[in-house]
XYZ file of C-alpha atoms in Angstrom:
736
model
C -39.788 69.648 -6.391
C -38.294 66.599 -8.119
C -36.204 65.826 -5.059
C -39.286 66.037 -2.886
C -41.192 63.642 -5.171
C -38.274 61.212 -5.119
C -38.142 61.349 -1.323
C -41.855 60.687 -1.169
C -41.545 57.668 -3.477
C -38.659 56.306 -1.435
C -40.577 56.675 1.811
C -43.620 54.982 0.238
C -41.491 52.038 -0.810
C -39.947 51.842 2.654
C -43.382 51.903 4.230
C -44.660 49.116 1.966
C -41.561 47.028 2.600
C -42.034 47.521 6.336
C -45.592 46.210 6.152
C -44.551 43.218 4.085
C -41.731 42.360 6.435
C -44.040 42.618 9.416
C -46.526 40.261 7.820
C -43.781 37.867 6.833
C -42.365 37.743 10.341
C -45.889 37.597 11.812
C -45.172 40.630 13.922
C -48.047 42.606 15.359
C -47.612 46.126 13.965
C -50.290 48.811 14.179
C -51.128 49.745 10.592
C -53.993 51.644 9.134
C -56.150 48.571 9.455
C -59.843 48.962 9.889
C -62.220 46.154 10.601
C -65.575 46.295 8.861
C -68.426 45.159 11.083
C -71.673 44.858 9.225
C -74.119 44.879 12.069
C -73.773 44.246 15.763
C -77.160 43.203 17.068
C -76.086 40.701 19.722
C -74.797 42.488 22.794
C -74.094 39.191 24.561
C -71.342 38.385 22.073
C -69.622 41.672 22.920
C -69.927 41.005 26.640
C -68.218 37.644 26.232
C -65.216 39.332 24.659
C -64.739 42.082 27.263
C -61.761 40.272 28.789
C -60.081 39.951 25.398
C -60.584 43.663 24.803
C -58.999 44.537 28.111
C -55.898 42.446 27.313
C -55.505 43.983 23.878
C -55.859 47.527 25.201
C -52.752 47.041 27.279
C -50.623 47.027 24.121
C -50.258 50.644 22.899
C -49.580 49.437 19.350
C -52.519 47.089 19.100
C -56.248 47.800 18.805
C -58.436 44.794 18.128
C -62.184 44.483 17.901
C -64.460 41.697 18.997
C -65.846 39.450 16.332
C -69.006 40.849 14.853
C -72.090 38.893 15.613
C -73.956 37.391 12.741
C -77.066 39.191 11.501
C -80.202 37.525 12.795
C -81.778 35.005 10.450
C -84.997 35.706 8.641
C -88.119 35.440 10.714
C -90.841 32.980 9.695
C -93.067 34.386 6.987
C -96.167 34.692 9.201
C -94.285 35.921 12.266
C -95.785 39.363 11.748
C -99.308 38.116 12.521
C -98.895 37.872 16.314
C -96.927 41.131 16.268
C -99.800 42.909 14.538
C -102.297 41.361 16.934
C -100.178 42.489 19.887
C -100.006 45.975 18.384
C -103.772 46.197 18.073
C -104.159 44.678 21.502
C -101.855 47.324 22.936
C -103.885 50.065 21.297
C -107.174 48.805 22.654
C -105.615 48.170 26.056
C -104.369 51.760 26.197
C -107.781 53.034 25.107
C -109.434 50.903 27.764
C -107.075 52.363 30.346
C -107.955 55.868 29.163
C -111.674 55.123 29.430
C -111.162 53.609 32.866
C -109.244 56.646 34.097
C -111.869 58.930 32.592
C -114.643 57.049 34.373
C -112.791 57.164 37.682
C -111.409 60.686 37.530
C -114.053 62.209 35.272
C -116.485 63.449 37.945
C -113.791 65.155 40.013
C -112.173 66.651 36.935
C -115.510 67.944 35.653
C -116.262 69.511 39.012
C -112.904 71.293 39.179
C -113.114 72.320 35.531
C -116.592 73.782 36.002
C -115.545 75.602 39.149
C -112.438 77.067 37.520
C -114.365 78.108 34.410
C -117.103 79.745 36.456
C -114.528 81.620 38.508
C -112.669 82.731 35.374
C -115.741 84.114 33.625
C -116.901 85.680 36.860
C -113.665 87.640 36.978
C -113.731 88.317 33.209
C -117.357 89.063 32.226
C -116.303 90.893 29.045
C -114.629 87.707 27.777
C -117.829 85.742 28.390
C -119.873 88.397 26.587
C -117.557 88.310 23.583
C -117.735 84.525 23.480
C -121.555 84.519 23.528
C -121.858 87.300 20.930
C -119.333 85.617 18.654
C -121.099 82.268 18.929
C -124.442 83.921 18.204
C -123.014 85.658 15.147
C -121.481 82.491 13.745
C -124.698 80.568 14.361
C -126.633 83.125 12.328
C -124.070 82.900 9.534
C -124.331 79.113 9.428
C -128.057 79.187 8.772
C -127.991 79.975 5.027
C -125.009 77.719 4.380
C -126.599 74.819 6.219
C -129.759 75.262 4.179
C -127.822 75.547 0.927
C -125.682 72.475 1.598
C -128.691 70.411 2.636
C -130.330 71.244 -0.672
C -127.134 70.198 -2.467
C -127.159 66.887 -0.578
C -130.797 66.259 -1.502
C -132.189 66.289 2.048
C -134.658 68.665 3.781
C -133.219 71.973 5.128
C -134.001 70.855 8.669
C -131.488 68.019 8.205
C -128.685 70.484 7.502
C -129.610 72.708 10.452
C -129.710 69.763 12.846
C -126.343 68.557 11.525
C -124.859 71.981 12.279
C -126.284 71.822 15.800
C -124.772 68.425 16.542
C -121.385 69.155 14.956
C -120.987 72.568 16.608
C -122.145 71.382 20.025
C -120.132 68.138 20.170
C -116.907 69.537 18.704
C -117.229 72.594 20.917
C -117.082 70.359 23.980
C -114.717 67.587 22.855
C -112.851 69.189 19.933
C -109.088 69.594 19.786
C -109.051 73.357 19.177
C -111.206 75.677 21.321
C -113.106 78.147 19.205
C -113.139 76.006 16.049
C -116.599 75.739 14.450
C -118.071 72.679 12.737
C -121.285 72.212 10.820
C -122.860 71.039 7.588
C -120.097 71.322 4.969
C -120.152 71.693 1.217
C -117.321 69.215 0.557
C -119.317 66.418 2.203
C -122.600 67.531 0.662
C -121.167 67.237 -2.844
C -120.042 63.652 -2.193
C -123.187 62.309 -0.486
C -125.395 63.973 -3.110
C -124.694 60.941 -5.322
C -126.519 58.728 -2.818
C -129.777 60.679 -3.088
C -129.532 61.466 -6.796
C -131.926 59.703 -9.159
C -128.997 58.709 -11.369
C -126.669 57.698 -8.540
C -125.455 54.261 -7.443
C -128.641 53.749 -5.346
C -131.089 54.738 -8.060
C -132.905 51.400 -7.672
C -134.104 52.478 -4.203
C -137.011 54.765 -3.398
C -136.252 58.424 -2.468
C -136.939 57.798 1.221
C -134.659 54.735 1.204
C -131.869 56.751 -0.442
C -132.167 59.418 2.248
C -131.966 56.712 4.928
C -128.883 55.346 3.175
C -127.302 58.794 3.484
C -128.001 58.864 7.213
C -126.543 55.358 7.602
C -123.469 56.534 5.685
C -122.957 59.392 8.130
C -123.402 57.008 11.074
C -120.666 54.709 9.716
C -118.573 57.776 8.885
C -118.634 58.700 12.572
C -117.572 55.190 13.581
C -114.671 55.275 11.087
C -113.488 58.692 12.255
C -113.474 57.496 15.862
C -111.386 54.558 14.636
C -108.969 57.015 13.000
C -108.605 58.756 16.349
C -108.069 55.496 18.239
C -105.357 54.421 15.769
C -103.709 57.875 16.020
C -103.771 58.364 12.252
C -103.715 62.148 12.491
C -99.898 62.035 12.564
C -99.869 61.293 8.837
C -101.006 64.830 8.179
C -97.311 65.767 8.273
C -97.048 64.209 4.815
C -99.088 67.074 3.420
C -96.795 69.566 1.654
C -97.333 73.298 1.937
C -98.301 73.502 -1.740
C -101.191 71.080 -1.117
C -102.359 73.183 1.823
C -102.259 76.350 -0.280
C -104.225 74.637 -3.036
C -106.723 73.343 -0.467
C -107.286 76.825 0.958
C -107.707 78.309 -2.516
C -110.097 75.569 -3.574
C -112.131 75.963 -0.394
C -112.405 79.721 -0.943
C -113.621 79.168 -4.488
C -116.152 76.547 -3.317
C -117.578 78.994 -0.743
C -117.737 81.716 -3.388
C -119.592 79.468 -5.832
C -121.980 78.344 -3.074
C -122.979 81.996 -2.484
C -123.707 82.844 -6.127
C -127.338 81.570 -5.928
C -127.966 84.553 -3.655
C -128.246 86.578 -6.869
C -131.089 84.398 -8.199
C -134.859 84.817 -7.880
C -137.905 82.725 -8.694
C -141.423 84.005 -9.410
C -142.994 80.573 -9.859
C -142.942 79.742 -6.149
C -143.086 81.768 -2.965
C -140.087 79.901 -1.535
C -137.046 79.543 -3.738
C -136.137 76.061 -2.516
C -139.388 74.812 -4.055
C -138.296 76.062 -7.487
C -136.485 73.893 -9.976
C -133.236 74.934 -11.613
C -135.091 75.834 -14.780
C -137.450 78.163 -12.883
C -134.638 80.090 -11.180
C -133.383 83.230 -12.922
C -130.386 85.490 -12.420
C -130.737 89.111 -11.403
C -129.677 91.516 -14.163
C -129.415 95.299 -14.362
C -131.502 95.231 -17.521
C -134.563 93.311 -16.302
C -134.495 93.887 -12.520
C -132.540 97.095 -12.124
C -133.783 98.197 -8.686
C -133.635 94.777 -7.036
C -130.192 94.093 -8.516
C -128.830 97.439 -7.267
C -130.254 96.872 -3.787
C -128.852 93.338 -3.601
C -125.375 94.409 -4.711
C -125.528 97.376 -2.322
C -126.355 95.099 0.585
C -123.381 92.868 -0.252
C -120.881 95.733 -0.555
C -122.224 97.543 2.513
C -121.760 94.417 4.596
C -118.209 93.920 3.266
C -117.287 97.547 4.011
C -118.594 97.300 7.568
C -116.646 94.089 8.196
C -113.510 95.639 6.723
C -113.438 98.937 8.619
C -115.759 98.695 11.646
C -113.037 97.358 13.908
C -111.074 100.608 13.370
C -113.654 102.608 15.337
C -112.279 103.353 18.817
C -113.763 101.454 21.782
C -116.857 100.179 19.942
C -114.892 98.449 17.182
C -113.115 96.244 19.682
C -116.228 95.437 21.706
C -118.779 94.348 19.088
C -118.098 91.828 16.295
C -118.104 93.540 12.923
C -120.015 90.683 11.288
C -122.888 91.066 13.776
C -123.011 94.818 13.104
C -123.137 94.079 9.377
C -126.047 91.647 9.811
C -128.032 94.050 12.004
C -127.385 96.991 9.675
C -128.453 95.028 6.620
C -131.604 93.761 8.327
C -132.651 97.265 9.482
C -132.073 98.736 6.015
C -134.001 95.911 4.392
C -137.178 96.387 6.442
C -137.104 100.184 6.642
C -135.487 101.956 3.708
C -135.837 99.259 1.068
C -139.322 97.883 1.752
C -141.058 100.912 3.320
C -139.482 103.796 1.360
C -138.346 102.338 -1.969
C -141.056 99.686 -2.031
C -138.769 96.856 -3.194
C -136.757 94.502 -1.067
C -134.200 91.754 -1.462
C -134.670 88.085 -0.741
C -134.650 87.084 2.946
C -134.214 83.802 4.752
C -138.012 83.487 5.033
C -138.309 83.697 1.236
C -135.470 81.203 0.757
C -136.171 78.422 3.271
C -138.178 79.284 6.386
C -136.758 77.917 9.606
C -139.065 75.911 11.828
C -138.663 72.610 13.547
C -138.423 70.703 16.789
C -135.816 69.129 19.014
C -133.919 66.343 17.159
C -135.114 62.820 17.956
C -132.980 59.682 17.652
C -133.977 57.065 15.099
C -131.695 54.391 13.674
C -131.778 54.632 9.857
C -133.407 51.702 8.114
C -131.812 50.535 4.852
C -132.365 47.427 2.694
C -129.997 44.643 3.748
C -128.629 44.042 0.250
C -124.976 43.418 -0.527
C -124.784 46.099 -3.234
C -126.472 48.658 -1.016
C -124.274 47.897 1.983
C -121.059 47.971 -0.071
C -122.023 51.338 -1.558
C -122.785 52.741 1.887
C -119.459 51.493 3.281
C -117.541 52.881 0.306
C -119.084 56.321 0.644
C -118.670 56.205 4.431
C -114.900 55.763 4.048
C -114.747 58.505 1.412
C -116.693 60.973 3.534
C -114.678 60.049 6.647
C -111.387 60.733 4.869
C -112.615 64.030 3.409
C -114.053 65.196 6.717
C -110.929 64.186 8.630
C -108.609 65.969 6.220
C -110.685 69.138 6.218
C -110.967 69.131 10.001
C -107.221 68.635 10.575
C -106.314 71.254 7.975
C -108.816 73.662 9.484
C -107.302 73.016 12.898
C -103.849 73.857 11.552
C -105.204 77.015 9.912
C -106.831 78.056 13.198
C -103.501 77.618 14.963
C -101.935 79.914 12.387
C -104.579 82.546 13.173
C -103.916 82.310 16.908
C -100.118 81.973 16.483
C -100.005 78.704 18.392
C -98.311 75.384 17.644
C -100.634 72.464 16.776
C -100.119 69.140 18.521
C -100.787 65.704 17.048
C -102.877 64.836 20.104
C -105.171 67.782 19.309
C -105.741 66.428 15.805
C -106.647 62.979 17.137
C -108.963 64.580 19.679
C -110.607 66.561 16.888
C -111.106 63.378 14.864
C -112.825 61.780 17.850
C -115.132 64.779 18.253
C -115.928 64.866 14.538
C -116.691 61.158 14.572
C -118.982 61.473 17.580
C -120.813 64.388 15.962
C -121.369 62.530 12.689
C -122.470 59.417 14.559
C -125.151 61.368 16.435
C -126.119 63.181 13.233
C -126.770 59.891 11.475
C -128.925 58.701 14.385
C -130.984 61.910 14.396
C -131.563 62.030 10.596
C -129.069 64.824 10.013
C -126.641 65.042 7.091
C -123.434 65.343 9.173
C -120.543 67.672 8.501
C -117.004 68.676 9.423
C -114.966 71.716 10.441
C -115.902 75.041 8.832
C -112.958 77.179 7.800
C -114.895 80.410 7.235
C -116.939 80.314 10.426
C -113.909 79.260 12.474
C -111.960 82.207 11.091
C -114.721 84.667 11.957
C -115.149 83.221 15.426
C -111.444 83.487 16.231
C -111.136 86.977 14.742
C -114.131 88.097 16.811
C -112.402 86.957 19.989
C -114.168 83.606 20.390
C -111.077 81.575 21.190
C -112.596 79.436 23.956
C -114.997 76.532 24.064
C -117.921 78.690 25.105
C -118.183 80.341 21.684
C -118.157 77.104 19.658
C -120.486 75.305 22.076
C -122.930 78.201 22.376
C -123.026 78.314 18.584
C -124.632 74.870 18.586
C -127.013 75.898 21.353
C -128.128 78.963 19.411
C -128.585 76.837 16.304
C -130.962 74.601 18.261
C -132.789 77.704 19.511
C -133.077 78.942 15.941
C -134.599 75.644 14.924
C -137.079 75.562 17.806
C -137.894 79.119 18.895
C -136.021 81.906 17.129
C -136.891 80.985 13.588
C -139.125 84.055 12.969
C -136.260 86.433 13.837
C -133.746 84.671 11.611
C -136.248 84.671 8.766
C -135.983 88.498 8.625
C -132.275 88.548 7.701
C -131.538 89.391 4.039
C -129.603 86.744 2.132
C -127.465 89.457 0.502
C -126.112 90.489 3.916
C -125.088 86.922 4.698
C -123.496 86.739 1.252
C -121.408 89.822 2.009
C -120.142 88.259 5.222
C -119.127 85.080 3.430
C -117.479 87.027 0.609
C -115.177 88.531 3.232
C -114.469 85.003 4.409
C -113.551 84.103 0.842
C -111.097 86.997 0.664
C -109.453 85.981 3.945
C -109.367 82.266 3.094
C -107.814 82.588 -0.336
C -104.010 82.492 -0.216
C -102.982 85.599 -2.130
C -99.337 84.645 -1.906
C -100.192 82.093 -4.574
C -99.571 84.661 -7.294
C -96.108 85.449 -5.926
C -95.278 81.734 -5.927
C -96.596 81.370 -9.476
C -94.416 84.263 -10.623
C -91.183 83.705 -8.713
C -91.425 80.192 -7.251
C -90.391 76.850 -8.601
C -92.421 75.539 -11.502
C -93.236 72.265 -9.710
C -94.650 74.162 -6.719
C -96.810 76.245 -9.048
C -98.101 73.139 -10.805
C -98.921 71.482 -7.447
C -100.901 74.508 -6.226
C -102.883 74.814 -9.459
C -103.494 71.058 -9.604
C -104.879 70.836 -6.052
C -106.990 73.988 -6.466
C -108.605 72.849 -9.717
C -109.321 69.330 -8.486
C -110.765 70.630 -5.205
C -113.226 72.808 -7.108
C -114.248 70.370 -9.834
C -113.912 67.022 -8.032
C -113.522 66.827 -4.249
C -111.071 67.965 -1.629
C -109.832 64.520 -0.554
C -108.820 63.443 -4.055
C -107.291 66.866 -4.688
C -105.063 66.684 -1.620
C -104.106 63.092 -2.417
C -103.071 64.062 -5.932
C -101.067 66.975 -4.525
C -99.244 64.689 -2.093
C -98.452 62.145 -4.814
C -97.233 64.828 -7.205
C -94.995 66.415 -4.562
C -93.647 62.981 -3.555
C -92.741 62.179 -7.169
C -90.952 65.501 -7.556
C -89.102 64.983 -4.282
C -88.068 61.441 -5.254
C -86.745 62.670 -8.594
C -84.795 65.493 -6.970
C -83.410 63.283 -4.203
C -82.124 60.837 -6.773
C -79.797 63.540 -8.076
C -78.323 64.220 -4.638
C -76.501 60.894 -4.373
C -72.756 61.257 -4.767
C -69.865 58.850 -5.062
C -66.213 59.783 -4.569
C -64.204 57.379 -6.758
C -60.510 56.878 -5.970
C -58.054 54.385 -7.467
C -55.633 53.242 -4.769
C -53.591 50.324 -3.495
C -54.929 48.578 -0.424
C -54.394 45.406 1.529
C -57.655 43.468 1.333
C -57.881 40.594 3.793
C -54.074 40.190 3.801
C -53.550 40.620 0.051
C -52.218 43.777 -1.587
C -54.477 44.859 -4.452
C -55.223 47.776 -6.703
C -58.813 48.694 -5.915
C -61.477 51.122 -7.023
C -62.689 52.789 -3.824
C -66.190 54.320 -4.068
C -67.339 56.406 -1.102
C -71.133 56.535 -1.484
C -73.027 59.471 0.019
C -76.799 59.916 0.276
C -79.979 57.851 0.332
C -80.020 54.902 -2.071
C -83.519 54.127 -3.343
C -85.382 53.575 -6.599
C -84.610 57.018 -7.977
C -80.891 57.095 -7.116
C -79.745 53.500 -7.566
C -79.101 54.025 -11.279
C -76.545 56.707 -10.487
C -74.669 54.264 -8.243
C -74.810 51.559 -10.907
C -73.232 53.929 -13.426
C -70.288 54.486 -11.060
C -69.474 50.767 -11.055
C -68.415 49.392 -14.452
C -67.069 45.814 -14.146
C -65.330 45.948 -17.533
C -63.168 48.884 -16.513
C -60.706 49.496 -13.709
C -59.147 47.135 -11.134
C -60.378 43.675 -10.280
C -61.726 44.790 -6.896
C -64.206 47.551 -6.094
C -64.955 48.630 -2.532
C -68.288 50.348 -1.904
C -68.127 52.345 1.321
C -71.643 53.066 2.690
C -70.528 54.930 5.813
C -72.329 58.105 4.678
C -75.168 56.352 2.845
C -78.309 54.425 3.696
C -80.295 51.839 1.771
C -83.944 52.844 1.768
C -85.998 50.392 -0.293
C -85.937 47.082 -2.157
C -84.966 48.745 -5.438
C -81.652 49.693 -3.820
C -81.171 46.103 -2.602
C -81.775 44.719 -6.080
C -79.472 47.298 -7.666
C -76.605 46.527 -5.281
C -77.120 42.807 -5.849
C -76.851 43.493 -9.563
C -73.540 45.320 -9.080
C -72.078 42.401 -7.091
C -73.375 39.858 -9.599
C -71.926 41.691 -12.605
C -68.498 41.822 -10.962
C -68.690 38.111 -10.175
C -69.663 37.361 -13.772
C -66.440 38.871 -15.136
C -64.295 37.298 -12.416
C -63.935 40.399 -10.244
C -64.828 41.180 -6.665
C -67.149 43.829 -5.147
C -66.957 44.398 -1.377
C -69.573 46.273 0.667
C -68.204 47.968 3.758
C -69.612 50.166 6.515
C -73.211 49.213 5.841
C -75.557 50.698 8.472
C -77.253 48.143 10.653
C -80.724 48.783 9.200
C -79.409 48.531 5.638
C -77.556 45.320 6.403
C -80.670 43.715 7.879
C -82.752 44.802 4.896
C -80.329 43.158 2.473
C -80.218 40.017 4.607
C -84.002 39.698 4.746
C -85.103 40.721 1.255
C -82.018 39.962 -0.851
C -82.108 36.863 -3.042
C -78.364 36.594 -3.792
C -76.719 33.814 -1.774
C -73.201 35.050 -2.460
C -74.084 38.533 -1.297
C -75.693 37.256 1.903
C -72.589 35.216 2.628
C -70.377 38.221 1.987
C -72.429 40.322 4.415
C -71.593 37.836 7.178
C -67.856 38.157 6.626
C -65.441 40.494 8.358
C -63.165 42.355 5.941
C -59.796 43.677 7.148
C -58.569 46.479 4.897
C -55.410 48.573 4.985
C -54.813 51.700 2.919
C -51.318 51.873 1.380
C -50.959 55.553 0.646
C -52.268 57.150 -2.490
C -51.777 60.724 -3.588
C -49.582 63.377 -1.913
C -47.106 62.321 0.754
C -46.161 64.505 3.697
C -42.850 63.900 5.459
C -44.206 64.898 8.848
C -47.430 62.984 8.328
C -46.519 59.882 6.320
C -50.101 58.768 5.838
C -53.680 59.884 6.250
C -55.726 56.733 6.683
C -59.322 55.664 7.200
C -60.573 53.698 10.171
C -64.164 52.431 9.980
C -66.131 50.798 12.758
C -69.160 51.437 14.956
C -67.172 52.306 18.060
C -65.972 55.394 19.902
C -62.732 55.394 21.922
C -61.444 58.101 24.236
C -57.664 58.619 24.228
C -55.246 60.105 26.714
C -52.347 61.675 24.794
C -49.124 62.969 26.349
C -48.018 66.459 25.417
C -44.502 65.567 24.121
C -43.170 62.092 23.259
C -40.269 60.555 21.449
C -41.247 58.670 18.316
C -39.161 55.625 17.381
C -38.576 55.192 13.666
C -40.622 52.346 12.256
C -37.671 50.719 10.482
C -34.421 51.653 12.191
C -35.713 52.122 15.704
C -33.905 55.440 16.009
C -35.559 58.144 17.979
C -36.912 60.966 15.807
C -37.408 64.581 16.797
C -40.020 65.228 19.489
C -43.569 65.517 18.129
C -45.822 68.092 19.733
C -49.388 66.949 20.538
C -51.768 69.576 21.815
C -54.131 67.083 23.418
C -57.123 68.412 21.456
C -58.155 64.911 20.426
C -60.521 64.226 23.322
C -62.620 61.692 21.451
C -62.067 59.977 18.117
C -64.938 58.348 16.306
C -63.550 55.230 14.698
C -64.634 55.712 11.114
C -63.506 59.318 10.768
C -60.280 60.765 9.399
C -57.330 60.765 11.802
C -54.711 63.462 11.602
C -51.476 61.538 11.232
C -50.091 58.037 11.374
C -47.624 58.979 14.091
C -50.492 59.165 16.533
C -50.705 55.387 16.432
C -47.067 55.131 17.451
C -47.594 57.223 20.594
C -48.236 55.864 24.014
C -51.998 56.034 23.670
C -53.988 54.561 26.528
C -57.729 54.011 25.954
C -59.798 55.372 28.829
C -63.339 54.410 27.908
C -64.903 52.292 25.196
C -68.526 53.079 24.360
């Protein structure tokens, strides 16, 4: 072992002496030199040096690179203004082209689409029947919710019903997901309720003016959502983590459950419960109203049992929606057994908020032209637009999970356009607007309504309910509708939450609980935003721990001078959370006078990383030492050039460093050196199978060296197998 170590030391000394003698005699000897090119952004410079490259490639012992082009200088400060204007101009130009193509090709497309649809449903009448029945069922289910949410928003029940008509009809035709249902939503009703409240930001207006302000808010909300679709902002939904989605689903289930609890209230002061105040409403109890309480609870559980097990009945279970069977069964029991035999009934739609109305008429909302009023309306319009857009996109993703299909970003943008158009028309027709409905969409898809007929016919039936079929809907018991929605709650709630809370990561559990609680007690948009921010902070903290640096003390030739250097091979993303770990690896008061930071496997992400690296270079300069940055990616180099404020560092980035590794560590007789070559270039080699290798010093021919020819392509910047490969007759074939 000692003899082997001595031989290794002798060969190292011989190798170093050979390099020194070659430099002294100005001989061109192929060493383990690698040329660091910071960033090559000027292809013309490379083209001008093609002839030089060709001459150098003829020498098997020489491999030279063209001079790296200088990084581009900083752009003028306001150079981004025309770029932004061109970007917006391109967007509007593309939208104009889309509208033009739609106007030209629209009639022919509509004709072919109608013909194909008619032919399809003619050949599949059962599918059409299921679509119509499912749409009818969902329309009936939306009646009590629309009434309840309109009361929450402080507008007449007719406003909520008309909003459901517009949202269901428009999104059914233009929406991104066929079969997805939209209507008056609780998340939006909770937000806009502040506009009509006596203690809200518009309390100085009269009640009618506050209601008009709500309609104007929904009109602007529609305009903003159409703008979201035009700008293709739906792609940012990918930033939503799974924990935020789980919390959103849980919060939505709880909101629906809470919205159905008033079904267990009664009021003796008025004939219609919506005319009663909160103080006049009372809860059903087994002590005071035993019979009515038992009948109400029985209706709820009977409806839930039918929805749970009806589909298991052969033939019939697959043909008729279980929710429709539950509604019909509850209505028959209410008006036969309960009212005729027992003599006591439960509350119906007629006793809650009778449905009657006319076809919606357009009327632009009139609001006072005051700065405070307009700013409040715009603020709430943006808030409602964001909430509605988030809920609609998340509902679309959930619907794709139900149908086992893959959502597309274009579908989300299309859905935003449809939602915006529906809210715009709702504001013009004095309706409260809305967004996608998770519960109704789930029921529609589970009932087989996966096409546009079901969602569109839902809006048509809602209009018929408003105009003509109100007396029939008024007969339905509220408890039956509550049972249907309770089943929606059970299917919406993510029961895997408890498994995650028990066995998952603590940060995931906190994110789910945080989003769920905020969705219930505040609003869905803020809840999801908090969930995204929390998950981003956790991810940034974790990613900061994944940065690594391999530190090696070795002897290298740096720009023609032999030095002892501290070589740091940085790996990972360098940003605000990880820069401190890199700083700790570089201590100017310790180690050699030169440190080399190799960023071949790293990337600089943000300005915090730029400032931190500048600090490392500055601290080494302060104590009279040198810090070199090599193998910087092009994007990282440009970032440091543009945002860095260190003149010495910017000058260093423009230099070309020539480095040679002079062996460190174990020495192999057959492979005298394992060296690094770094560049942004790939070279293909043609290697002979057996060659004679001349000795570097004596010129004597050594034993034949077997090459298998497996080295088809070598990426300059990787690890090469042995130094002897550079002494072979290697002929470059292609330079990329």
